[in-house]
Amino acid sequence: MATTGKQLFTTLDADGTLTVAIEDVTFPDPTGNQVLVKMEAAPINPSDLAILVGAADLENASYTPGKFVATVPEPFNAGSKARHGLKLPAGNEGAGTVIAAGDSDAAKALVGQRVSCVPGNAYSQYCIADASMCLALGDHTAEDGASAFVNPMTALGFVETARADRQDAMLHTVGASNLGQMLTRICKEDGIGLVNIVRKTSQADLLAGLGSTHVVNSSEDGFMQQLCSAIEDTGAFYGFDPIGGGHAVDTAFKAMEQVAVSKMTEYSRYGSNQPKRMFIYGRLDTGPTILTPSYGFGWTLSGWLLFPFLQSAGRETVDRMRKRVRDNLTTTFASPYKTRVNLDEMLTKEAVTDYRGMKTGEKYLVTPWS
Amino acid sequence: MATTGKQLFTTLDADGTLTVAIEDVTFPDPTGNQVLVKMEAAPINPSDLAILVGAADLENASYTPGKFVATVPEPFNAGSKARHGLKLPAGNEGAGTVIAAGDSDAAKALVGQRVSCVPGNAYSQYCIADASMCLALGDHTAEDGASAFVNPMTALGFVETARADRQDAMLHTVGASNLGQMLTRICKEDGIGLVNIVRKTSQADLLAGLGSTHVVNSSEDGFMQQLCSAIEDTGAFYGFDPIGGGHAVDTAFKAMEQVAVSKMTEYSRYGSNQPKRMFIYGRLDTGPTILTPSYGFGWTLSGWLLFPFLQSAGRETVDRMRKRVRDNLTTTFASPYKTRVNLDEMLTKEAVTDYRGMKTGEKYLVTPWS
């Protein structure tokens, strides 16, 4: 059986030329624990964008049906040296129907079922996926299950990470994102304190509507004071940031330290002893992270990524997390979409420019057969 | 018994006026586990400078015998808000002779002995010190023992920290400092790999003379390549940085990641899985720390301070470290001094300007009775 279909590839050449194009591909038969999935829906997540478009100049790119060619400016091109010349697939996750399986019992059991999967080449009409990473969707639609992995498991991963560090509260610097909304629901369900930072009144209203008790708007006067007050209320000296560049982490550390210092009875030139911990899990801002010397030495900042976390968490924890996602797919973990595009449509100037903007509540869904 | 003597105080007012002056003080009788030490020598360490002079404008300060008054510019003055109006002592450590003791056996046993101590007001003719933090110096001079705590325990603390994280190699961004030289000797004695970064050929020569096998000069062409090669040789994906501001940590992370990526067989948009860890333990550069998005998400950066480390390390470890310092005071842990000044002399324009420069090998020693 030779299965052929369309798949997206992204190639960055050494001179900074980025070519993203749909090609016809022959998919191999699945072996062992693999399944072959006819893909029905795949989201465009912020974590997909780095490899899909990165810092490319989309305004001056050339667009033809099923293809665009753009230039990636320096220093971003040199920073991507490791991928120069490689033709890479894209799309972390999606959902579709299993049409063939390898020899393993787990793989064979999925044939004919609709599943959520994490193939890494989800912008494609077919994917080879690992059965152990598939989630059988039952009666759910492909759209219900398309985003069942990256954001749900990341949000649950934050809670697992915080609990492992014996924290019962956390701060999130982009509260109103799709992931932020899931985190808000999870923390509410689990009784974990959560400080949500947003940029707009509409985002604050949205989170308040989800029951978030500590929403702080960075565009308002008195933001810093409100942030300190929310940290003091919740005890959130621990947080997660998808922005990466600029002062997002710095602001969080500053506020945490101000709260800690306000409780000190004696001056210390070294700042408070309150441990402060932040994780950067994304790069919405690709500029450098700026850390000012304003919070002593009692702080730790780490990168955080889903796959290394899952590896270290172990099978039992991961299975428990996945069960929770499946049981609450259209409630706690629901993902709304702004637009549906097929593989050709996702490479038009209008579409690429729009989804690269990563605006809150404007996620794209790729439906490769539409 | 009323003991009186001279002591240095540093006061920062809300308007940014910094007054550093010698005053006559009456010292209380020691109680409990305290001892009264007649101080003979105290070093001016980088860690003392923040509170002593900070970012004050020394060029336009007013100098009178035993006093200077300077202005601390913004944003440094506002950043020191917590100390506004407080008259603070200075001088972490020093050595002298115990002339009185509280009731405890440990305190009484030290009477008449020369000790190294950590009183926090070491720029003084007398100090009250905690007997449990005193190190009896036997036949050593006060100059031998004046710097027996901060740098030796910090360098040993790095080794303890690395070992607790199961590391057998580390990187140090200011290799030729007094602390860096101690670290070089310790790592050599303990068989720990060490990558020393220096800025000058003379510093590279100095460290080579101490037996350092991996010295990399940041002023030379090919620095980055040499740094990568040293990291690859030693496996130092772990390091300590006293600079804080600028790109020192960023450069270390970049080089570590380059080494890790060069060993990868498959491209990953997320960078390598090699954990990379750095600690900032000082602020030689008070500018912001700049972290570029050049090394994926597998990194952690923390502040590191001696006193919180010692608290978490526990008594047994600390005692073992202190014994090693005492047994090797004039070899592994020797501190040379450029100049000796008394309390008045340390507040002259010439002296303050010179020691604030923190040049390698130009440490000042305060001898309050000279």
PDB file of N, CA and C in Angstrom, chain A residues 47-48 51 82-83 86 88-90 92 120 261 267 269-270 273 277 280-283 286-293 297 299-305 307-308, chain B residues 47-48 51 82-83 86 88-90 92 120 261 267 269-270 273 277 280-283 286-293 297 299-305 307-308:
ATOM      1  N   SER A  47       4.274  27.622  19.332  1.00  0.00           N
ATOM      2  CA  SER A  47       5.466  26.775  19.286  1.00  0.00           C
ATOM      3  C   SER A  47       5.739  26.225  17.893  1.00  0.00           C
ATOM      4  N   ASP A  48       4.760  26.295  16.991  1.00  0.00           N
ATOM      5  CA  ASP A  48       4.996  25.869  15.610  1.00  0.00           C
ATOM      6  C   ASP A  48       5.599  26.981  14.765  1.00  0.00           C
ATOM      7  N   ILE A  51       9.632  27.474  13.563  1.00  0.00           N
ATOM      8  CA  ILE A  51      10.158  26.697  12.442  1.00  0.00           C
ATOM      9  C   ILE A  51       9.390  26.994  11.154  1.00  0.00           C
ATOM     10  N   ALA A  82      21.950  25.825  12.577  1.00  0.00           N
ATOM     11  CA  ALA A  82      21.842  24.365  12.685  1.00  0.00           C
ATOM     12  C   ALA A  82      20.813  23.783  11.717  1.00  0.00           C
ATOM     13  N   ARG A  83      19.874  24.601  11.210  1.00  0.00           N
ATOM     14  CA  ARG A  83      18.866  24.049  10.301  1.00  0.00           C
ATOM     15  C   ARG A  83      19.132  24.438   8.842  1.00  0.00           C
ATOM     16  N   LEU A  86      18.314  22.144   5.694  1.00  0.00           N
ATOM     17  CA  LEU A  86      17.464  20.996   6.034  1.00  0.00           C
ATOM     18  C   LEU A  86      16.019  21.261   5.615  1.00  0.00           C
ATOM     19  N   LEU A  88      12.493  20.628   6.502  1.00  0.00           N
ATOM     20  CA  LEU A  88      11.866  20.158   7.733  1.00  0.00           C
ATOM     21  C   LEU A  88      10.349  20.148   7.634  1.00  0.00           C
ATOM     22  N   PRO A  89       9.683  19.159   8.251  1.00  0.00           N
ATOM     23  CA  PRO A  89       8.228  19.185   8.380  1.00  0.00           C
ATOM     24  C   PRO A  89       7.843  20.167   9.487  1.00  0.00           C
ATOM     25  N   ALA A  90       6.561  20.434   9.643  1.00  0.00           N
ATOM     26  CA  ALA A  90       6.102  21.323  10.712  1.00  0.00           C
ATOM     27  C   ALA A  90       4.725  20.879  11.181  1.00  0.00           C
ATOM     28  N   ASN A  92       3.232  20.434  15.287  1.00  0.00           N
ATOM     29  CA  ASN A  92       3.464  19.495  16.379  1.00  0.00           C
ATOM     30  C   ASN A  92       2.345  18.478  16.536  1.00  0.00           C
ATOM     31  N   GLY A 120       4.639  15.760  14.715  1.00  0.00           N
ATOM     32  CA  GLY A 120       5.727  16.668  14.321  1.00  0.00           C
ATOM     33  C   GLY A 120       5.622  17.129  12.876  1.00  0.00           C
ATOM     34  N   VAL A 261      10.623  41.960  50.563  1.00  0.00           N
ATOM     35  CA  VAL A 261      11.350  42.977  51.329  1.00  0.00           C
ATOM     36  C   VAL A 261      10.404  43.703  52.288  1.00  0.00           C
ATOM     37  N   TYR A 267      17.308  45.512  57.412  1.00  0.00           N
ATOM     38  CA  TYR A 267      17.859  45.735  56.077  1.00  0.00           C
ATOM     39  C   TYR A 267      18.956  44.713  55.759  1.00  0.00           C
ATOM     40  N   ARG A 269      21.765  44.127  52.558  1.00  0.00           N
ATOM     41  CA  ARG A 269      22.266  44.604  51.267  1.00  0.00           C
ATOM     42  C   ARG A 269      22.068  43.554  50.182  1.00  0.00           C
ATOM     43  N   TYR A 270      21.853  42.308  50.575  1.00  0.00           N
ATOM     44  CA  TYR A 270      21.733  41.225  49.602  1.00  0.00           C
ATOM     45  C   TYR A 270      20.284  40.956  49.194  1.00  0.00           C
ATOM     46  N   ASN A 273      15.634  36.777  51.569  1.00  0.00           N
ATOM     47  CA  ASN A 273      15.960  35.354  51.425  1.00  0.00           C
ATOM     48  C   ASN A 273      14.829  34.570  50.747  1.00  0.00           C
ATOM     49  N   ARG A 277      11.322  32.082  41.697  1.00  0.00           N
ATOM     50  CA  ARG A 277      11.645  31.191  40.590  1.00  0.00           C
ATOM     51  C   ARG A 277      10.732  31.466  39.400  1.00  0.00           C
ATOM     52  N   ILE A 280      10.919  30.382  31.615  1.00  0.00           N
ATOM     53  CA  ILE A 280      10.580  30.878  30.276  1.00  0.00           C
ATOM     54  C   ILE A 280      10.249  29.664  29.418  1.00  0.00           C
ATOM     55  N   TYR A 281       9.006  29.625  28.893  1.00  0.00           N
ATOM     56  CA  TYR A 281       8.606  28.440  28.105  1.00  0.00           C
ATOM     57  C   TYR A 281       8.271  28.783  26.665  1.00  0.00           C
ATOM     58  N   GLY A 282       8.544  30.027  26.258  1.00  0.00           N
ATOM     59  CA  GLY A 282       8.278  30.410  24.880  1.00  0.00           C
ATOM     60  C   GLY A 282       9.060  31.656  24.531  1.00  0.00           C
ATOM     61  N   ARG A 283       8.929  32.083  23.281  1.00  0.00           N
ATOM     62  CA  ARG A 283       9.675  33.249  22.808  1.00  0.00           C
ATOM     63  C   ARG A 283       8.770  34.142  21.977  1.00  0.00           C
ATOM     64  N   THR A 286      11.343  37.712  20.615  1.00  0.00           N
ATOM     65  CA  THR A 286      12.629  37.056  20.338  1.00  0.00           C
ATOM     66  C   THR A 286      13.821  37.937  20.701  1.00  0.00           C
ATOM     67  N   GLY A 287      13.574  39.084  21.320  1.00  0.00           N
ATOM     68  CA  GLY A 287      14.674  39.908  21.815  1.00  0.00           C
ATOM     69  C   GLY A 287      15.306  39.268  23.033  1.00  0.00           C
ATOM     70  N   PRO A 288      16.417  39.845  23.507  1.00  0.00           N
ATOM     71  CA  PRO A 288      17.070  39.273  24.694  1.00  0.00           C
ATOM     72  C   PRO A 288      16.245  39.451  25.967  1.00  0.00           C
ATOM     73  N   THR A 289      16.401  38.536  26.890  1.00  0.00           N
ATOM     74  CA  THR A 289      15.822  38.635  28.226  1.00  0.00           C
ATOM     75  C   THR A 289      16.680  39.605  29.033  1.00  0.00           C
ATOM     76  N   ILE A 290      16.041  40.568  29.667  1.00  0.00           N
ATOM     77  CA  ILE A 290      16.765  41.585  30.436  1.00  0.00           C
ATOM     78  C   ILE A 290      16.502  41.366  31.922  1.00  0.00           C
ATOM     79  N   LEU A 291      17.557  41.135  32.684  1.00  0.00           N
ATOM     80  CA  LEU A 291      17.420  40.956  34.130  1.00  0.00           C
ATOM     81  C   LEU A 291      18.182  42.071  34.832  1.00  0.00           C
ATOM     82  N   THR A 292      17.473  42.973  35.491  1.00  0.00           N
ATOM     83  CA  THR A 292      18.148  44.055  36.192  1.00  0.00           C
ATOM     84  C   THR A 292      18.577  43.596  37.586  1.00  0.00           C
ATOM     85  N   PRO A 293      19.606  44.219  38.146  1.00  0.00           N
ATOM     86  CA  PRO A 293      20.057  43.792  39.489  1.00  0.00           C
ATOM     87  C   PRO A 293      19.178  44.415  40.564  1.00  0.00           C
ATOM     88  N   PHE A 297      20.006  38.019  45.220  1.00  0.00           N
ATOM     89  CA  PHE A 297      20.576  36.809  44.635  1.00  0.00           C
ATOM     90  C   PHE A 297      19.679  35.581  44.858  1.00  0.00           C
ATOM     91  N   TRP A 299      17.134  34.168  43.437  1.00  0.00           N
ATOM     92  CA  TRP A 299      16.231  33.908  42.309  1.00  0.00           C
ATOM     93  C   TRP A 299      16.844  32.868  41.390  1.00  0.00           C
ATOM     94  N   THR A 300      15.964  32.184  40.685  1.00  0.00           N
ATOM     95  CA  THR A 300      16.380  31.202  39.684  1.00  0.00           C
ATOM     96  C   THR A 300      15.470  31.338  38.473  1.00  0.00           C
ATOM     97  N   LEU A 301      16.081  31.349  37.298  1.00  0.00           N
ATOM     98  CA  LEU A 301      15.348  31.418  36.040  1.00  0.00           C
ATOM     99  C   LEU A 301      15.785  30.249  35.169  1.00  0.00           C
ATOM    100  N   SER A 302      14.804  29.509  34.641  1.00  0.00           N
ATOM    101  CA  SER A 302      15.121  28.364  33.785  1.00  0.00           C
ATOM    102  C   SER A 302      14.291  28.421  32.517  1.00  0.00           C
ATOM    103  N   GLY A 303      14.774  27.774  31.487  1.00  0.00           N
ATOM    104  CA  GLY A 303      13.926  27.444  30.361  1.00  0.00           C
ATOM    105  C   GLY A 303      13.047  26.253  30.737  1.00  0.00           C
ATOM    106  N   TRP A 304      11.871  26.162  30.116  1.00  0.00           N
ATOM    107  CA  TRP A 304      10.965  25.032  30.390  1.00  0.00           C
ATOM    108  C   TRP A 304      10.389  24.573  29.063  1.00  0.00           C
ATOM    109  N   LEU A 305      10.505  23.292  28.787  1.00  0.00           N
ATOM    110  CA  LEU A 305       9.961  22.737  27.547  1.00  0.00           C
ATOM    111  C   LEU A 305       9.141  21.500  27.866  1.00  0.00           C
ATOM    112  N   PHE A 307       8.515  18.573  26.173  1.00  0.00           N
ATOM    113  CA  PHE A 307       8.985  17.195  25.970  1.00  0.00           C
ATOM    114  C   PHE A 307      10.018  16.755  27.008  1.00  0.00           C
ATOM    115  N   PRO A 308      11.021  17.583  27.321  1.00  0.00           N
ATOM    116  CA  PRO A 308      11.917  17.174  28.420  1.00  0.00           C
ATOM    117  C   PRO A 308      11.168  17.014  29.742  1.00  0.00           C
TER     118      PRO A 308
ATOM    119  N   SER B  47      32.544  42.309  47.623  1.00  0.00           N
ATOM    120  CA  SER B  47      31.239  42.206  48.278  1.00  0.00           C
ATOM    121  C   SER B  47      31.027  43.278  49.342  1.00  0.00           C
ATOM    122  N   ASP B  48      32.117  43.955  49.766  1.00  0.00           N
ATOM    123  CA  ASP B  48      31.962  45.058  50.717  1.00  0.00           C
ATOM    124  C   ASP B  48      31.650  46.372  50.019  1.00  0.00           C
ATOM    125  N   ILE B  51      27.933  48.363  49.669  1.00  0.00           N
ATOM    126  CA  ILE B  51      27.411  49.138  50.783  1.00  0.00           C
ATOM    127  C   ILE B  51      28.357  50.283  51.149  1.00  0.00           C
ATOM    128  N   ALA B  82      15.700  50.706  50.228  1.00  0.00           N
ATOM    129  CA  ALA B  82      15.543  49.992  51.497  1.00  0.00           C
ATOM    130  C   ALA B  82      16.553  50.447  52.551  1.00  0.00           C
ATOM    131  N   ARG B  83      17.677  51.071  52.139  1.00  0.00           N
ATOM    132  CA  ARG B  83      18.673  51.485  53.131  1.00  0.00           C
ATOM    133  C   ARG B  83      18.641  52.987  53.378  1.00  0.00           C
ATOM    134  N   LEU B  86      19.398  54.728  56.880  1.00  0.00           N
ATOM    135  CA  LEU B  86      19.997  53.807  57.852  1.00  0.00           C
ATOM    136  C   LEU B  86      21.504  54.044  57.952  1.00  0.00           C
ATOM    137  N   LEU B  88      24.742  52.388  58.524  1.00  0.00           N
ATOM    138  CA  LEU B  88      25.141  50.982  58.484  1.00  0.00           C
ATOM    139  C   LEU B  88      26.642  50.808  58.695  1.00  0.00           C
ATOM    140  N   PRO B  89      27.046  49.738  59.393  1.00  0.00           N
ATOM    141  CA  PRO B  89      28.463  49.393  59.476  1.00  0.00           C
ATOM    142  C   PRO B  89      28.878  48.722  58.164  1.00  0.00           C
ATOM    143  N   ALA B  90      30.170  48.470  57.987  1.00  0.00           N
ATOM    144  CA  ALA B  90      30.651  47.793  56.780  1.00  0.00           C
ATOM    145  C   ALA B  90      31.877  46.953  57.115  1.00  0.00           C
ATOM    146  N   ASN B  92      32.795  42.828  55.927  1.00  0.00           N
ATOM    147  CA  ASN B  92      32.289  41.507  56.279  1.00  0.00           C
ATOM    148  C   ASN B  92      33.205  40.761  57.247  1.00  0.00           C
ATOM    149  N   GLY B 120      30.694  41.695  60.228  1.00  0.00           N
ATOM    150  CA  GLY B 120      29.829  42.603  59.460  1.00  0.00           C
ATOM    151  C   GLY B 120      30.160  44.069  59.672  1.00  0.00           C
ATOM    152  N   VAL B 261      25.358  21.122  20.712  1.00  0.00           N
ATOM    153  CA  VAL B 261      24.740  20.973  19.398  1.00  0.00           C
ATOM    154  C   VAL B 261      25.681  20.239  18.441  1.00  0.00           C
ATOM    155  N   TYR B 267      18.677  17.550  13.910  1.00  0.00           N
ATOM    156  CA  TYR B 267      18.319  18.927  14.229  1.00  0.00           C
ATOM    157  C   TYR B 267      17.107  18.987  15.158  1.00  0.00           C
ATOM    158  N   ARG B 269      14.591  22.091  16.740  1.00  0.00           N
ATOM    159  CA  ARG B 269      14.326  23.528  16.819  1.00  0.00           C
ATOM    160  C   ARG B 269      14.464  24.040  18.235  1.00  0.00           C
ATOM    161  N   TYR B 270      14.411  23.163  19.215  1.00  0.00           N
ATOM    162  CA  TYR B 270      14.463  23.579  20.607  1.00  0.00           C
ATOM    163  C   TYR B 270      15.876  23.594  21.177  1.00  0.00           C
ATOM    164  N   ASN B 273      19.471  18.958  24.420  1.00  0.00           N
ATOM    165  CA  ASN B 273      18.924  18.564  25.720  1.00  0.00           C
ATOM    166  C   ASN B 273      19.962  18.662  26.833  1.00  0.00           C
ATOM    167  N   ARG B 277      23.965  25.192  33.311  1.00  0.00           N
ATOM    168  CA  ARG B 277      23.624  25.893  34.553  1.00  0.00           C
ATOM    169  C   ARG B 277      24.693  26.909  34.890  1.00  0.00           C
ATOM    170  N   ILE B 280      25.169  33.502  39.152  1.00  0.00           N
ATOM    171  CA  ILE B 280      25.725  34.851  39.305  1.00  0.00           C
ATOM    172  C   ILE B 280      25.951  35.072  40.797  1.00  0.00           C
ATOM    173  N   TYR B 281      27.213  35.324  41.201  1.00  0.00           N
ATOM    174  CA  TYR B 281      27.487  35.483  42.632  1.00  0.00           C
ATOM    175  C   TYR B 281      28.019  36.858  42.975  1.00  0.00           C
ATOM    176  N   GLY B 282      28.007  37.782  42.007  1.00  0.00           N
ATOM    177  CA  GLY B 282      28.489  39.123  42.279  1.00  0.00           C
ATOM    178  C   GLY B 282      27.971  40.071  41.226  1.00  0.00           C
ATOM    179  N   ARG B 283      28.299  41.345  41.386  1.00  0.00           N
ATOM    180  CA  ARG B 283      27.808  42.366  40.465  1.00  0.00           C
ATOM    181  C   ARG B 283      28.940  43.333  40.124  1.00  0.00           C
ATOM    182  N   THR B 286      27.163  46.425  37.205  1.00  0.00           N
ATOM    183  CA  THR B 286      25.832  46.631  37.771  1.00  0.00           C
ATOM    184  C   THR B 286      24.766  46.864  36.696  1.00  0.00           C
ATOM    185  N   GLY B 287      25.136  46.727  35.437  1.00  0.00           N
ATOM    186  CA  GLY B 287      24.144  46.802  34.366  1.00  0.00           C
ATOM    187  C   GLY B 287      23.286  45.549  34.349  1.00  0.00           C
ATOM    188  N   PRO B 288      22.243  45.539  33.515  1.00  0.00           N
ATOM    189  CA  PRO B 288      21.381  44.356  33.439  1.00  0.00           C
ATOM    190  C   PRO B 288      22.082  43.143  32.832  1.00  0.00           C
ATOM    191  N   THR B 289      21.672  41.971  33.253  1.00  0.00           N
ATOM    192  CA  THR B 289      22.112  40.714  32.656  1.00  0.00           C
ATOM    193  C   THR B 289      21.353  40.527  31.348  1.00  0.00           C
ATOM    194  N   ILE B 290      22.075  40.241  30.268  1.00  0.00           N
ATOM    195  CA  ILE B 290      21.465  40.085  28.948  1.00  0.00           C
ATOM    196  C   ILE B 290      21.525  38.610  28.553  1.00  0.00           C
ATOM    197  N   LEU B 291      20.359  38.014  28.319  1.00  0.00           N
ATOM    198  CA  LEU B 291      20.312  36.611  27.882  1.00  0.00           C
ATOM    199  C   LEU B 291      19.675  36.559  26.497  1.00  0.00           C
ATOM    200  N   THR B 292      20.446  36.215  25.492  1.00  0.00           N
ATOM    201  CA  THR B 292      19.886  36.138  24.141  1.00  0.00           C
ATOM    202  C   THR B 292      19.248  34.768  23.928  1.00  0.00           C
ATOM    203  N   PRO B 293      18.278  34.699  23.007  1.00  0.00           N
ATOM    204  CA  PRO B 293      17.622  33.397  22.775  1.00  0.00           C
ATOM    205  C   PRO B 293      18.470  32.537  21.855  1.00  0.00           C
ATOM    206  N   PHE B 297      16.079  25.917  25.532  1.00  0.00           N
ATOM    207  CA  PHE B 297      15.376  26.041  26.807  1.00  0.00           C
ATOM    208  C   PHE B 297      16.034  25.193  27.898  1.00  0.00           C
ATOM    209  N   TRP B 299      18.453  25.463  30.046  1.00  0.00           N
ATOM    210  CA  TRP B 299      19.406  26.218  30.861  1.00  0.00           C
ATOM    211  C   TRP B 299      18.736  26.727  32.119  1.00  0.00           C
ATOM    212  N   THR B 300      19.553  26.929  33.122  1.00  0.00           N
ATOM    213  CA  THR B 300      19.087  27.508  34.384  1.00  0.00           C
ATOM    214  C   THR B 300      20.128  28.490  34.885  1.00  0.00           C
ATOM    215  N   LEU B 301      19.657  29.644  35.306  1.00  0.00           N
ATOM    216  CA  LEU B 301      20.526  30.686  35.867  1.00  0.00           C
ATOM    217  C   LEU B 301      19.986  31.060  37.238  1.00  0.00           C
ATOM    218  N   SER B 302      20.881  31.078  38.230  1.00  0.00           N
ATOM    219  CA  SER B 302      20.479  31.438  39.584  1.00  0.00           C
ATOM    220  C   SER B 302      21.436  32.456  40.164  1.00  0.00           C
ATOM    221  N   GLY B 303      20.946  33.203  41.135  1.00  0.00           N
ATOM    222  CA  GLY B 303      21.848  33.942  41.999  1.00  0.00           C
ATOM    223  C   GLY B 303      22.474  32.971  42.998  1.00  0.00           C
ATOM    224  N   TRP B 304      23.673  33.298  43.467  1.00  0.00           N
ATOM    225  CA  TRP B 304      24.355  32.451  44.468  1.00  0.00           C
ATOM    226  C   TRP B 304      24.979  33.365  45.511  1.00  0.00           C
ATOM    227  N   LEU B 305      24.683  33.106  46.764  1.00  0.00           N
ATOM    228  CA  LEU B 305      25.252  33.899  47.853  1.00  0.00           C
ATOM    229  C   LEU B 305      25.811  32.974  48.918  1.00  0.00           C
ATOM    230  N   PHE B 307      26.104  33.207  52.324  1.00  0.00           N
ATOM    231  CA  PHE B 307      25.444  32.907  53.596  1.00  0.00           C
ATOM    232  C   PHE B 307      24.245  31.963  53.445  1.00  0.00           C
ATOM    233  N   PRO B 308      23.371  32.199  52.476  1.00  0.00           N
ATOM    234  CA  PRO B 308      22.298  31.195  52.276  1.00  0.00           C
ATOM    235  C   PRO B 308      22.857  29.814  51.935  1.00  0.00           C
TER     236      PRO B 308
END
